[in-house]
Tab-separated table of C-alpha atoms in Angstrom:
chain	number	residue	atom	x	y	z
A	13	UNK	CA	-23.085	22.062	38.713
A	14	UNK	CA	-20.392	22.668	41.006
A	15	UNK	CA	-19.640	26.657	41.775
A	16	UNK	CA	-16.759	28.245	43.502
A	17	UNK	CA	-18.948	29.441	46.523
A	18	UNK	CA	-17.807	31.813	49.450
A	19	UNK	CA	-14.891	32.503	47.243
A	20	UNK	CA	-15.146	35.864	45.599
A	21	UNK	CA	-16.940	36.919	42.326
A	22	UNK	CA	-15.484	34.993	39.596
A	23	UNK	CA	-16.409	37.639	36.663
A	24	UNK	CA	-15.596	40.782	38.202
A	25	UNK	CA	-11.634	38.802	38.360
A	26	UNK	CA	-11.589	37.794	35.246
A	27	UNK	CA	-12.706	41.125	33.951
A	28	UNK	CA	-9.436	42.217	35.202
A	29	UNK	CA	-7.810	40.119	32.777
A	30	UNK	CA	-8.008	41.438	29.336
A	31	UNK	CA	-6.267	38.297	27.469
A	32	UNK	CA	-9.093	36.259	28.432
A	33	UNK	CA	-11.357	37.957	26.458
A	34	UNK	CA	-10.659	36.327	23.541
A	35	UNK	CA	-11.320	32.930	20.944
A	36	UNK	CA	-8.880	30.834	19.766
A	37	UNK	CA	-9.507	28.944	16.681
A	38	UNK	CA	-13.402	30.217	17.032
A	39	UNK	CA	-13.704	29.037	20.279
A	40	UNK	CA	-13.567	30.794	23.749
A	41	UNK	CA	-9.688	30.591	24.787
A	42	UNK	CA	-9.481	28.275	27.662
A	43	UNK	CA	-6.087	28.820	29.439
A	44	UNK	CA	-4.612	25.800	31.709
A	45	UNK	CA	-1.355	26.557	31.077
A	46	UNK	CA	-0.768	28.794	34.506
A	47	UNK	CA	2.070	26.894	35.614
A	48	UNK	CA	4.272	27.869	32.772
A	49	UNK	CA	2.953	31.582	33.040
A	50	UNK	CA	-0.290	33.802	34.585
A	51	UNK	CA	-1.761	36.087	32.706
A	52	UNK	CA	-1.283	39.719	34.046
A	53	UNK	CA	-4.474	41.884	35.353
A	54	UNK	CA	-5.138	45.302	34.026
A	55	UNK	CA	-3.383	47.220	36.875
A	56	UNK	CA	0.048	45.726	36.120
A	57	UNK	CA	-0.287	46.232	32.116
A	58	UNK	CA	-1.130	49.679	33.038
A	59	UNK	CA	1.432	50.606	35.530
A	60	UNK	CA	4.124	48.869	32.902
A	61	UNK	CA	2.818	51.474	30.076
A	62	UNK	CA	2.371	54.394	32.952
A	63	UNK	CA	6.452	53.578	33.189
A	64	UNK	CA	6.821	54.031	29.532
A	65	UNK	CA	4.565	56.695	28.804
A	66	UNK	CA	5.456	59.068	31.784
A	67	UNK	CA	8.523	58.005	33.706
A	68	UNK	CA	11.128	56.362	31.466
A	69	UNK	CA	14.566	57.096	32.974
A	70	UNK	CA	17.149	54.853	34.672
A	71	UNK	CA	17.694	54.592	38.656
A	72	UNK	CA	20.366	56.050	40.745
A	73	UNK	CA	22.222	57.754	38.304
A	74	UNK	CA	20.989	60.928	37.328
A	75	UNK	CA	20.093	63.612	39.494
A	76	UNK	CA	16.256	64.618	37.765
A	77	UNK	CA	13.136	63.964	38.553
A	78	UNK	CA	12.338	60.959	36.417
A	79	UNK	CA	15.437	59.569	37.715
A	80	UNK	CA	14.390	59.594	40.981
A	81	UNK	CA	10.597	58.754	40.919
A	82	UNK	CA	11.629	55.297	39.120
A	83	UNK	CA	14.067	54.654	41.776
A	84	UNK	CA	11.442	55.745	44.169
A	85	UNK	CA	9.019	53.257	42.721
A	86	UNK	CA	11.669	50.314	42.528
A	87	UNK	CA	12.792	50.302	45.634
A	88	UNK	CA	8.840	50.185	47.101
A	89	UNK	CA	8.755	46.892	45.121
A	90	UNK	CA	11.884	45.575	46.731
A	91	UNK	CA	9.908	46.481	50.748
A	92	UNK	CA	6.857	45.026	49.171
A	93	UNK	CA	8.564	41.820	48.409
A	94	UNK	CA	10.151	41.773	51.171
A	95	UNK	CA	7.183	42.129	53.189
A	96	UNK	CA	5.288	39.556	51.284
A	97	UNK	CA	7.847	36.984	51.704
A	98	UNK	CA	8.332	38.240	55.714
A	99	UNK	CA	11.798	38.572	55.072
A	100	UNK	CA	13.964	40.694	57.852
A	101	UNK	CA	15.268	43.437	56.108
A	102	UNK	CA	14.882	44.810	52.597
A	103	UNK	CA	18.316	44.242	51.931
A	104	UNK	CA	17.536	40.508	51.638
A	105	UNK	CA	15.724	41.230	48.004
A	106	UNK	CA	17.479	40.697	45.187
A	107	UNK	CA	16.160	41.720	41.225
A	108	UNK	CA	16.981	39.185	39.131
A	109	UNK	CA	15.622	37.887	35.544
A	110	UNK	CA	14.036	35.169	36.995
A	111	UNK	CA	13.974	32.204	39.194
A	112	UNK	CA	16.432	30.199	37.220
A	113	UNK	CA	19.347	32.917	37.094
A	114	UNK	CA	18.483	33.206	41.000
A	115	UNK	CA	19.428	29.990	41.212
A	116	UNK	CA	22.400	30.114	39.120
A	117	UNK	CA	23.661	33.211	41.071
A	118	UNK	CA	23.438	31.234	44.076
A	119	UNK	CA	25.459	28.283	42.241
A	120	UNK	CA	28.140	30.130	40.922
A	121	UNK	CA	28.770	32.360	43.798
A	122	UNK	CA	27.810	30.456	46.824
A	123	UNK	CA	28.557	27.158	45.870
A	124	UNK	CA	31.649	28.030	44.177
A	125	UNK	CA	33.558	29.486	47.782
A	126	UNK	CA	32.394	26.385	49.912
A	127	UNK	CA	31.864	22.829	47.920
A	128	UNK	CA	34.934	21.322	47.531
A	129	UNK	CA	36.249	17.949	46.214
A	130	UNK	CA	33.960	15.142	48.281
A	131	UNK	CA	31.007	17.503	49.418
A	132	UNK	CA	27.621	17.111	48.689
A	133	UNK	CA	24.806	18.572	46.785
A	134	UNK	CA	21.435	17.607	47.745
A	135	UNK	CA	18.540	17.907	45.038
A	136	UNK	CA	15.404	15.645	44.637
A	137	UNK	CA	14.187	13.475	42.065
A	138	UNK	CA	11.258	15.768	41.011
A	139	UNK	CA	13.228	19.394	40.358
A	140	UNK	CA	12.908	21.491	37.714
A	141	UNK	CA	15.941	21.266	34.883
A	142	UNK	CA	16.446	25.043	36.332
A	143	UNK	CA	17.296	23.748	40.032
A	144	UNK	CA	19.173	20.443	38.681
A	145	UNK	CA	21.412	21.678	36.054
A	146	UNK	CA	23.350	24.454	38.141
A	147	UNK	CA	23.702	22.264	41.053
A	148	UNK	CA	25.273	19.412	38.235
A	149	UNK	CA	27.546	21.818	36.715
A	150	UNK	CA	29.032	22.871	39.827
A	151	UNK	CA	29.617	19.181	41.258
A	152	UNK	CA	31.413	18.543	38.034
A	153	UNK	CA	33.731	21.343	38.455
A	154	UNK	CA	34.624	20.929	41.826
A	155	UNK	CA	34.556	17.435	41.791
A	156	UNK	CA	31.476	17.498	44.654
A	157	UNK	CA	28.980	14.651	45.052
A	158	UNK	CA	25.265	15.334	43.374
A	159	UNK	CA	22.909	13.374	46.144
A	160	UNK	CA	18.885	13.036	44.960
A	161	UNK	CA	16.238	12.562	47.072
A	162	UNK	CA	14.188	9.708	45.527
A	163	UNK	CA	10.039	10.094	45.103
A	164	UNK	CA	7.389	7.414	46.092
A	165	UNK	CA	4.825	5.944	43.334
A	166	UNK	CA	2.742	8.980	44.180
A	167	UNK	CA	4.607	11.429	43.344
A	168	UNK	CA	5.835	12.342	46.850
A	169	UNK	CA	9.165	12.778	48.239
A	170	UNK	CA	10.513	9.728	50.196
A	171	UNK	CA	11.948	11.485	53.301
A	172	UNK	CA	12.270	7.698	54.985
A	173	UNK	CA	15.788	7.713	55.379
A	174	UNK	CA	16.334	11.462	55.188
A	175	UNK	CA	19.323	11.190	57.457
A	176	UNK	CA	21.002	9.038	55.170
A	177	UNK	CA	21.089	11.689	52.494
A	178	UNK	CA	22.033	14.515	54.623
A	179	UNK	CA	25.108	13.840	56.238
A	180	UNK	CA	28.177	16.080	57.496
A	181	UNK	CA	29.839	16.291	54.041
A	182	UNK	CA	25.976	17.906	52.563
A	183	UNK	CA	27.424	21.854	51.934
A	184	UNK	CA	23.718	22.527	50.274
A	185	UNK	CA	20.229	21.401	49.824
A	186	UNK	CA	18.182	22.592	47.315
A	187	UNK	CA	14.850	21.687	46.922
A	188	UNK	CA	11.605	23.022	45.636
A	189	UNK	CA	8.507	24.059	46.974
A	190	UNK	CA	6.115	22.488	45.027
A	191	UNK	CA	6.453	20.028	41.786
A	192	UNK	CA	5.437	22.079	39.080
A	193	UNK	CA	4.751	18.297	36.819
A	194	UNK	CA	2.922	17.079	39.513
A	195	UNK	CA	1.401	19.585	42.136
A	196	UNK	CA	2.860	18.185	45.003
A	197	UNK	CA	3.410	20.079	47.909
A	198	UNK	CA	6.981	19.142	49.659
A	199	UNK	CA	7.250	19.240	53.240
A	200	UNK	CA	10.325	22.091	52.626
A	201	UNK	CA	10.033	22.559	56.745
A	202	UNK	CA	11.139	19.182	57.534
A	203	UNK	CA	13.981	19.215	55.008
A	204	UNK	CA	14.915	22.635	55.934
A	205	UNK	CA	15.583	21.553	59.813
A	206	UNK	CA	17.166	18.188	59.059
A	207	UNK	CA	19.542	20.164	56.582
A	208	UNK	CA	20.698	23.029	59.032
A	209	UNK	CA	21.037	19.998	61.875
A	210	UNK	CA	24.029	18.803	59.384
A	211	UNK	CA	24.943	22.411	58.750
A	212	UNK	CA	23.881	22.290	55.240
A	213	UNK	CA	22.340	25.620	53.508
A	214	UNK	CA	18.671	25.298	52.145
A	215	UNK	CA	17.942	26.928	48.905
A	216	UNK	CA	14.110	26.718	47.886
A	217	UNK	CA	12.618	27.599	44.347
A	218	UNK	CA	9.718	28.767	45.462
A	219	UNK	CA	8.278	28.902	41.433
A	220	UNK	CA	5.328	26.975	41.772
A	221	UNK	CA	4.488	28.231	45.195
A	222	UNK	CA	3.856	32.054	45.558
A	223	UNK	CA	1.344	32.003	43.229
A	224	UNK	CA	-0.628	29.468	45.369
A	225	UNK	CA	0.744	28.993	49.112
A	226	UNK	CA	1.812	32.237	51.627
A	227	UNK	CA	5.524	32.101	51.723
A	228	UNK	CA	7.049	33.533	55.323
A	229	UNK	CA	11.125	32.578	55.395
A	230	UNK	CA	11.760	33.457	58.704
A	231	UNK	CA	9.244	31.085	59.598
A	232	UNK	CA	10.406	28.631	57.039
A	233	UNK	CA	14.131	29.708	58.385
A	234	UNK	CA	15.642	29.230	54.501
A	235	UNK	CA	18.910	30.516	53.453
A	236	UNK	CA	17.428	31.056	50.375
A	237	UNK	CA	14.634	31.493	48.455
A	238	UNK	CA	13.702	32.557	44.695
A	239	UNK	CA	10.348	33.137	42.423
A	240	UNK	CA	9.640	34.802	39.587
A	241	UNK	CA	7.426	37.576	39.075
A	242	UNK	CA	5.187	35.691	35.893
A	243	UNK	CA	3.992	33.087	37.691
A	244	UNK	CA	2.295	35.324	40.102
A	245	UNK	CA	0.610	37.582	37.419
A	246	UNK	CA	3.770	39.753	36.783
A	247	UNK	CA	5.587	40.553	33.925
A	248	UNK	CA	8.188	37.991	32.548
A	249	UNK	CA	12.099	38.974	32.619
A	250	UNK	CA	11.949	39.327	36.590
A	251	UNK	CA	12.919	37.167	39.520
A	252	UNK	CA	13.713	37.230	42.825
A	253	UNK	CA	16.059	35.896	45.270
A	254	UNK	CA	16.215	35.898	48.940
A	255	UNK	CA	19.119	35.683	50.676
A	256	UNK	CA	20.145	35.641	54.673
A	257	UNK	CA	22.065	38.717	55.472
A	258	UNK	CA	25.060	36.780	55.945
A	259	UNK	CA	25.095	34.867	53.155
A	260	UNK	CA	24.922	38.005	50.792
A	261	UNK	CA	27.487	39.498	52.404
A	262	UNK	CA	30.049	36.648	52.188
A	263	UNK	CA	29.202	35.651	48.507
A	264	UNK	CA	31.298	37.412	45.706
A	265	UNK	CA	29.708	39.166	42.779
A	266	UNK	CA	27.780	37.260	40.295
A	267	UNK	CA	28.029	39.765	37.546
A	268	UNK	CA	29.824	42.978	37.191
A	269	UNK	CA	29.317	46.333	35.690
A	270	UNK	CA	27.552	49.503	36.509
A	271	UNK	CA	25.749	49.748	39.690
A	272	UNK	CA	26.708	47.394	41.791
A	273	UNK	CA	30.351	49.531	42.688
A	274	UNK	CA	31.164	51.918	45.426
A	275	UNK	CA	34.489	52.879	43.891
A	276	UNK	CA	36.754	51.755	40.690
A	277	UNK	CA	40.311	52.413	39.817
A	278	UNK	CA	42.054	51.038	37.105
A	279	UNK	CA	43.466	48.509	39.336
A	280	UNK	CA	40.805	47.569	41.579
A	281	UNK	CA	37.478	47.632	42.855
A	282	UNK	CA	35.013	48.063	45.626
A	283	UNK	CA	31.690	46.451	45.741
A	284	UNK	CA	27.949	47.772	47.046
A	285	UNK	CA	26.808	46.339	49.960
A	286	UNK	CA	23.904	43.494	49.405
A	287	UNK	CA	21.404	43.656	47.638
A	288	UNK	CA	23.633	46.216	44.977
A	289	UNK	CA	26.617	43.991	44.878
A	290	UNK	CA	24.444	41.615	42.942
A	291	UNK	CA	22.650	43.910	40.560
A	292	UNK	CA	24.998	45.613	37.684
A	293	UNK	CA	23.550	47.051	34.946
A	294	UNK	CA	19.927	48.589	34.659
A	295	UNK	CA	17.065	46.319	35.779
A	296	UNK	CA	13.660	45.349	34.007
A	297	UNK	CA	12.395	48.420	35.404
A	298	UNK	CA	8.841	48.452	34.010
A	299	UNK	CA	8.600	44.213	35.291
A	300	UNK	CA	10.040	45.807	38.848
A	301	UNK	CA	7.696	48.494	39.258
A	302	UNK	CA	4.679	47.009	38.078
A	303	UNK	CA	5.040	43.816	40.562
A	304	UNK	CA	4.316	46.069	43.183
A	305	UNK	CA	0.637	45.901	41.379
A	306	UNK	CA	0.695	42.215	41.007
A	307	UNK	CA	1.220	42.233	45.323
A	308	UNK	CA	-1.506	44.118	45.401
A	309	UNK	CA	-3.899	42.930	43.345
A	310	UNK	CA	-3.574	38.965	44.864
A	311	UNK	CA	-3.109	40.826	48.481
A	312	UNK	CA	-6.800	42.472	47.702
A	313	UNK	CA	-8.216	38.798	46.900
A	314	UNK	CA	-5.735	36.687	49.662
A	315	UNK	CA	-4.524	32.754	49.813
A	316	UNK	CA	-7.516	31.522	51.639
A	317	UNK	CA	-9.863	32.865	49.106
A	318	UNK	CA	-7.575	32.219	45.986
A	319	UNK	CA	-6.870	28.244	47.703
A	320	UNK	CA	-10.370	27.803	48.079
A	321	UNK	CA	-11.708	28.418	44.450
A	322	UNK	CA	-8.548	26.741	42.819
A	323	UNK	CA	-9.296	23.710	45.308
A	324	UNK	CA	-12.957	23.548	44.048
A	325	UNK	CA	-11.809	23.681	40.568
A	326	UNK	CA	-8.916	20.815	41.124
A	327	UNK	CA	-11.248	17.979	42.910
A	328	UNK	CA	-14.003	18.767	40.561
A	329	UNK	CA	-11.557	18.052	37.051
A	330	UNK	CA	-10.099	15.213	39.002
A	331	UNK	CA	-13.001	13.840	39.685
A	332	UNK	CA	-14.088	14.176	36.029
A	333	UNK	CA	-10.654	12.618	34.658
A	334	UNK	CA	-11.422	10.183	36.964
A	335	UNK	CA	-14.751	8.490	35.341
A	336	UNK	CA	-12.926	8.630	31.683
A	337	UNK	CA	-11.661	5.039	31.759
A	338	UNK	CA	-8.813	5.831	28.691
A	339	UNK	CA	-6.975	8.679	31.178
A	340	UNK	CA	-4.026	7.591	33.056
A	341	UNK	CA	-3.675	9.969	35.861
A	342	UNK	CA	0.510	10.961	36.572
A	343	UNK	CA	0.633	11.621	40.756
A	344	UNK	CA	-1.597	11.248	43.546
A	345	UNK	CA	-0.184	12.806	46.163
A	346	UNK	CA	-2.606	13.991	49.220
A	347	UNK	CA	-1.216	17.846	49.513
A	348	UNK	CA	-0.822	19.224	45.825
A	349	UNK	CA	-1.783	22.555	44.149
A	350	UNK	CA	-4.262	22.888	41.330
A	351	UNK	CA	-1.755	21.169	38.814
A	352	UNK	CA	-2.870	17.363	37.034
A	353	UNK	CA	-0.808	15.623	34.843
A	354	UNK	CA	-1.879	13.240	32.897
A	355	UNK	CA	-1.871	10.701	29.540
A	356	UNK	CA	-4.375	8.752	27.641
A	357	UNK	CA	-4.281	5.022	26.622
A	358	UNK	CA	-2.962	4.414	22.872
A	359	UNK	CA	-2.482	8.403	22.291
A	360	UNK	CA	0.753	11.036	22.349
A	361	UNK	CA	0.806	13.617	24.585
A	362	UNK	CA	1.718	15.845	22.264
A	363	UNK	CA	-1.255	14.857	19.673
A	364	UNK	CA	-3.504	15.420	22.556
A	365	UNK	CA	-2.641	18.890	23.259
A	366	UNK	CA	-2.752	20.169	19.630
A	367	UNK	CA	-5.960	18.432	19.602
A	368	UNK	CA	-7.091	20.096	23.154
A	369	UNK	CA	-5.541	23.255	21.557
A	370	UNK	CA	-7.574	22.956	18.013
A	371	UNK	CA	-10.455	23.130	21.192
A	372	UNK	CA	-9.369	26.714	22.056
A	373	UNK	CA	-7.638	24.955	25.314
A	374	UNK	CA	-4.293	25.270	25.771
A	375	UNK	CA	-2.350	22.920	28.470
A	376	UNK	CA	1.292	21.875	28.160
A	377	UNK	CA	2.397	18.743	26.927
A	378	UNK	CA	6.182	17.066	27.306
A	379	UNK	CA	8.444	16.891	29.898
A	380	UNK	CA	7.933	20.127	31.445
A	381	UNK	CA	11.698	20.674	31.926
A	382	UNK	CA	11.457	17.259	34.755
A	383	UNK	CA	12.917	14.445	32.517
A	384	UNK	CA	14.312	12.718	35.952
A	385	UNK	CA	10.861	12.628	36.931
A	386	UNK	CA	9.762	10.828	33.770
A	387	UNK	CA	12.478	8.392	33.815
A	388	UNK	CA	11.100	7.695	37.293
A	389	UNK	CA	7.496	6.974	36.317
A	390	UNK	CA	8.711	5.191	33.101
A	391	UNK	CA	7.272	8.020	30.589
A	392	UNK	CA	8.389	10.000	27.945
A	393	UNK	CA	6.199	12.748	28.754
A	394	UNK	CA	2.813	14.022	29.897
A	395	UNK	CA	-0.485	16.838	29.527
A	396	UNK	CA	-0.264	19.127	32.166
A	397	UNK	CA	-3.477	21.486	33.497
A	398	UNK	CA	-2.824	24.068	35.682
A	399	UNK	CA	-5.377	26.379	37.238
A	400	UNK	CA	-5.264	30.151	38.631
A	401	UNK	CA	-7.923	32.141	40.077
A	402	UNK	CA	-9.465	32.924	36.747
A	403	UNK	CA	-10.316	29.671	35.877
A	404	UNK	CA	-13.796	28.743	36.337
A	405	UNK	CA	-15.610	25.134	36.275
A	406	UNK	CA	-17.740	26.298	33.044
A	407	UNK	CA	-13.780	26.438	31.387
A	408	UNK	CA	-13.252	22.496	32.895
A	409	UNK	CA	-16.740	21.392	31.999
A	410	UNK	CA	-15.443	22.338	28.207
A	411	UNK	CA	-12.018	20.714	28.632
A	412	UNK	CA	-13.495	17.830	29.673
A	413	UNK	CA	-16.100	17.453	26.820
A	414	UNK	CA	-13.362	18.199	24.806
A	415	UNK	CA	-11.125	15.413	25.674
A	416	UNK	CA	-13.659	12.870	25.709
A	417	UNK	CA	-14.499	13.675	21.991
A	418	UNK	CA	-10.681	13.211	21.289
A	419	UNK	CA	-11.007	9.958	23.223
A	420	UNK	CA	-14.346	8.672	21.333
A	421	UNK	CA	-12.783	9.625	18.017
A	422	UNK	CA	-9.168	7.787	19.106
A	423	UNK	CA	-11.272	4.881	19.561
């Protein structure tokens, strides 16, 4: 049997994990679904209820001590994002609820002060609803092109006639990091440098990525960038966005309200500087604080150690897919993340997860918010795995005899 050597010590992580101590249905729970959500280690539940139980107050505006320890603690989130996304200056960080209102923010704000009538919009053929949608809506109000990037048979980005698709009238180019239907990694670098040769703006959803790739955007030289904190073993209700200085400055606000104003008359207003200007209201303040945790925690394991076991487990469940005869495997792209899609001959997708999830093992089935994708590929919809580092190769070895009872039985 195949084991996830020189990696770290599989059962000391997943003792960190409380909700994987648990059956489903009688069976030990077997959790694949990791690129809809992670599960959260003990140090983040705990710092969430430490907020509850002992600091519980709201920042900035009172003058106490619980008042100013949870503003304490949320703005050492904000430096530790930025220093785990390399950004320049802490003022780049942005709270949001999650990747998809980070993305609208940037849409309604951004986009609405520079497309015009005739620009362009450049998205590709694999995005997530979350980075299509926006990017549609706005091209319909302004009367702005929507371009797409088209994908190979693979399930890779055709970047053959890149040139064509950027041109001088492309005002933004939003992309993603990785598919989150298909694994693929995008080469974001190349797009990125093509884009700002037009003098486009690059806006990456980094979702699918933090969780599994280091993510540096001065290197990657982004405008923007945006995660959310559950898909890295934080709490749900948070995101992120990056923005370039200069950007966030120019942009108006997204939302208004308390916080986010330096002074207000009955006639007029004047904004916070970045990152305030786009925060009104009071914040997920238990998600905030206890992401600092969730840095830590994957900081005190590292990429190379976390890419490493979740490579293991992805060629060793491909390669067992790969001997049952009735799966059809979606994708086959050469750099990918621990994510397989996949159908089987003469069966739903849908039947096979409920029967995968009668199993204890829960996957996602459908279009996993990429129906583009599936009208490219000529599919309604597929089962999706996705690992994190607390999977093991015992939990595939069970998946797969699980599946190939639902294939003998189908037969």
């Amino acid at each position: 049997m195949l084991t996830a050597v020189n990696t770290f010590d599989i059962d000391q992580v997943r003792s960190y994990f409380p909700l994987l101590n648990q059956q489903v249905y009688d069976r030990p729970l077997v959790y694949f679904d990791n690129a809809a959500t992670t599960h959260k280690p003990i140090s983040v539940i705990r710092s969430a209820q430490h907020f509850y139980e002992r600091d519980n107050a709201n920042i900035y505006r009172g003058m106490h001590a619980l008042s100013a320890r949870v503003t304490t603690a949320l703005e050492h989130t904000r430096l530790a994002v930025q220093k785990f996304l390399h950004a320049p200056e802490v003022e780049n960080i942005i709270f949001t609820s999650g990747a998809t209102e980070s993305i609208n923010l940037i849409a309604a704000t951004y986009g609405e002060m520079e497309i015009g009538a005739g620009d362009e919009v450049l998205i590709s053929e694999m995005e997530h609803h979350a980075n299509l949608v926006p990017w549609q809506l706005l091209c319909k109000r302004k009367k702005a092109i929507l371009k797409v990037i088209p994908m190979d048979d693979r399930g890779q980005l055709d970047l053959t006639h890149l040139d064509r698709w950027i041109t001088a009238r492309t005002k933004i180019v939003a992309v993603s990091y990785v598919s989150n239907t298909l694994g693929t990694i995008h080469p974001i670098k190349t797009i990125i440098d093509n884009a700002h040769a037009k003098g486009a703006l690059v806006v990456i959803d980094g979702a699918q990525a933090v969780a599994h790739l280091p993510i540096d955007v001065t290197a990657l030289d982004c405008d923007f960038f945006v995660f959310s904190a559950h898909k890295m073993y934080g709490l749900t209700g948070l995101g992120f966005l990056y923005g370039k200085k200069k950007w966030l400055e120019a942009m108006p606000p997204y939302q208004t309200g308390g916080g986010m104003v330096k002074q207000v008359t009955l006639t007029d207003t004047i904004y916070l500087d970045p990152p305030y200007k786009f925060e009104p209201g009071t914040p997920p303040l238990a998600a905030i604080i206890s992401f600092a945790e969730a840095l830590k925690f994957m900081a005190s394991i590292g990429y190379p150690k976390m890419a490493a076991h979740e490579e293991i487990l992805l060629c060793y469940a491909m390669a067992g897919l790969t001997h049952m005869p009735a799966v059809q495997l979606v994708g086959s792209a050469t750099e990918r993340i621990g994510i397989i899609s996949f159908n089987l001959t003469n069966m739903h997708h849908l039947d096979v997860g409920l029967l995968l999830d009668a199993k204890g093992i829960a996957v996602r089935t459908g279009h996993c918010c990429t129906q583009p994708l599936m009208h490219r590929l000529g599919i309604e919809g597929v089962v999706r795995v996705s690992f994190a580092l607390y999977n093991t190769i015992e939990e595939i070895d069970l998946f797969l005899e699980a599946l190939q009872q639902i294939i003998h039985k189908a037969t």
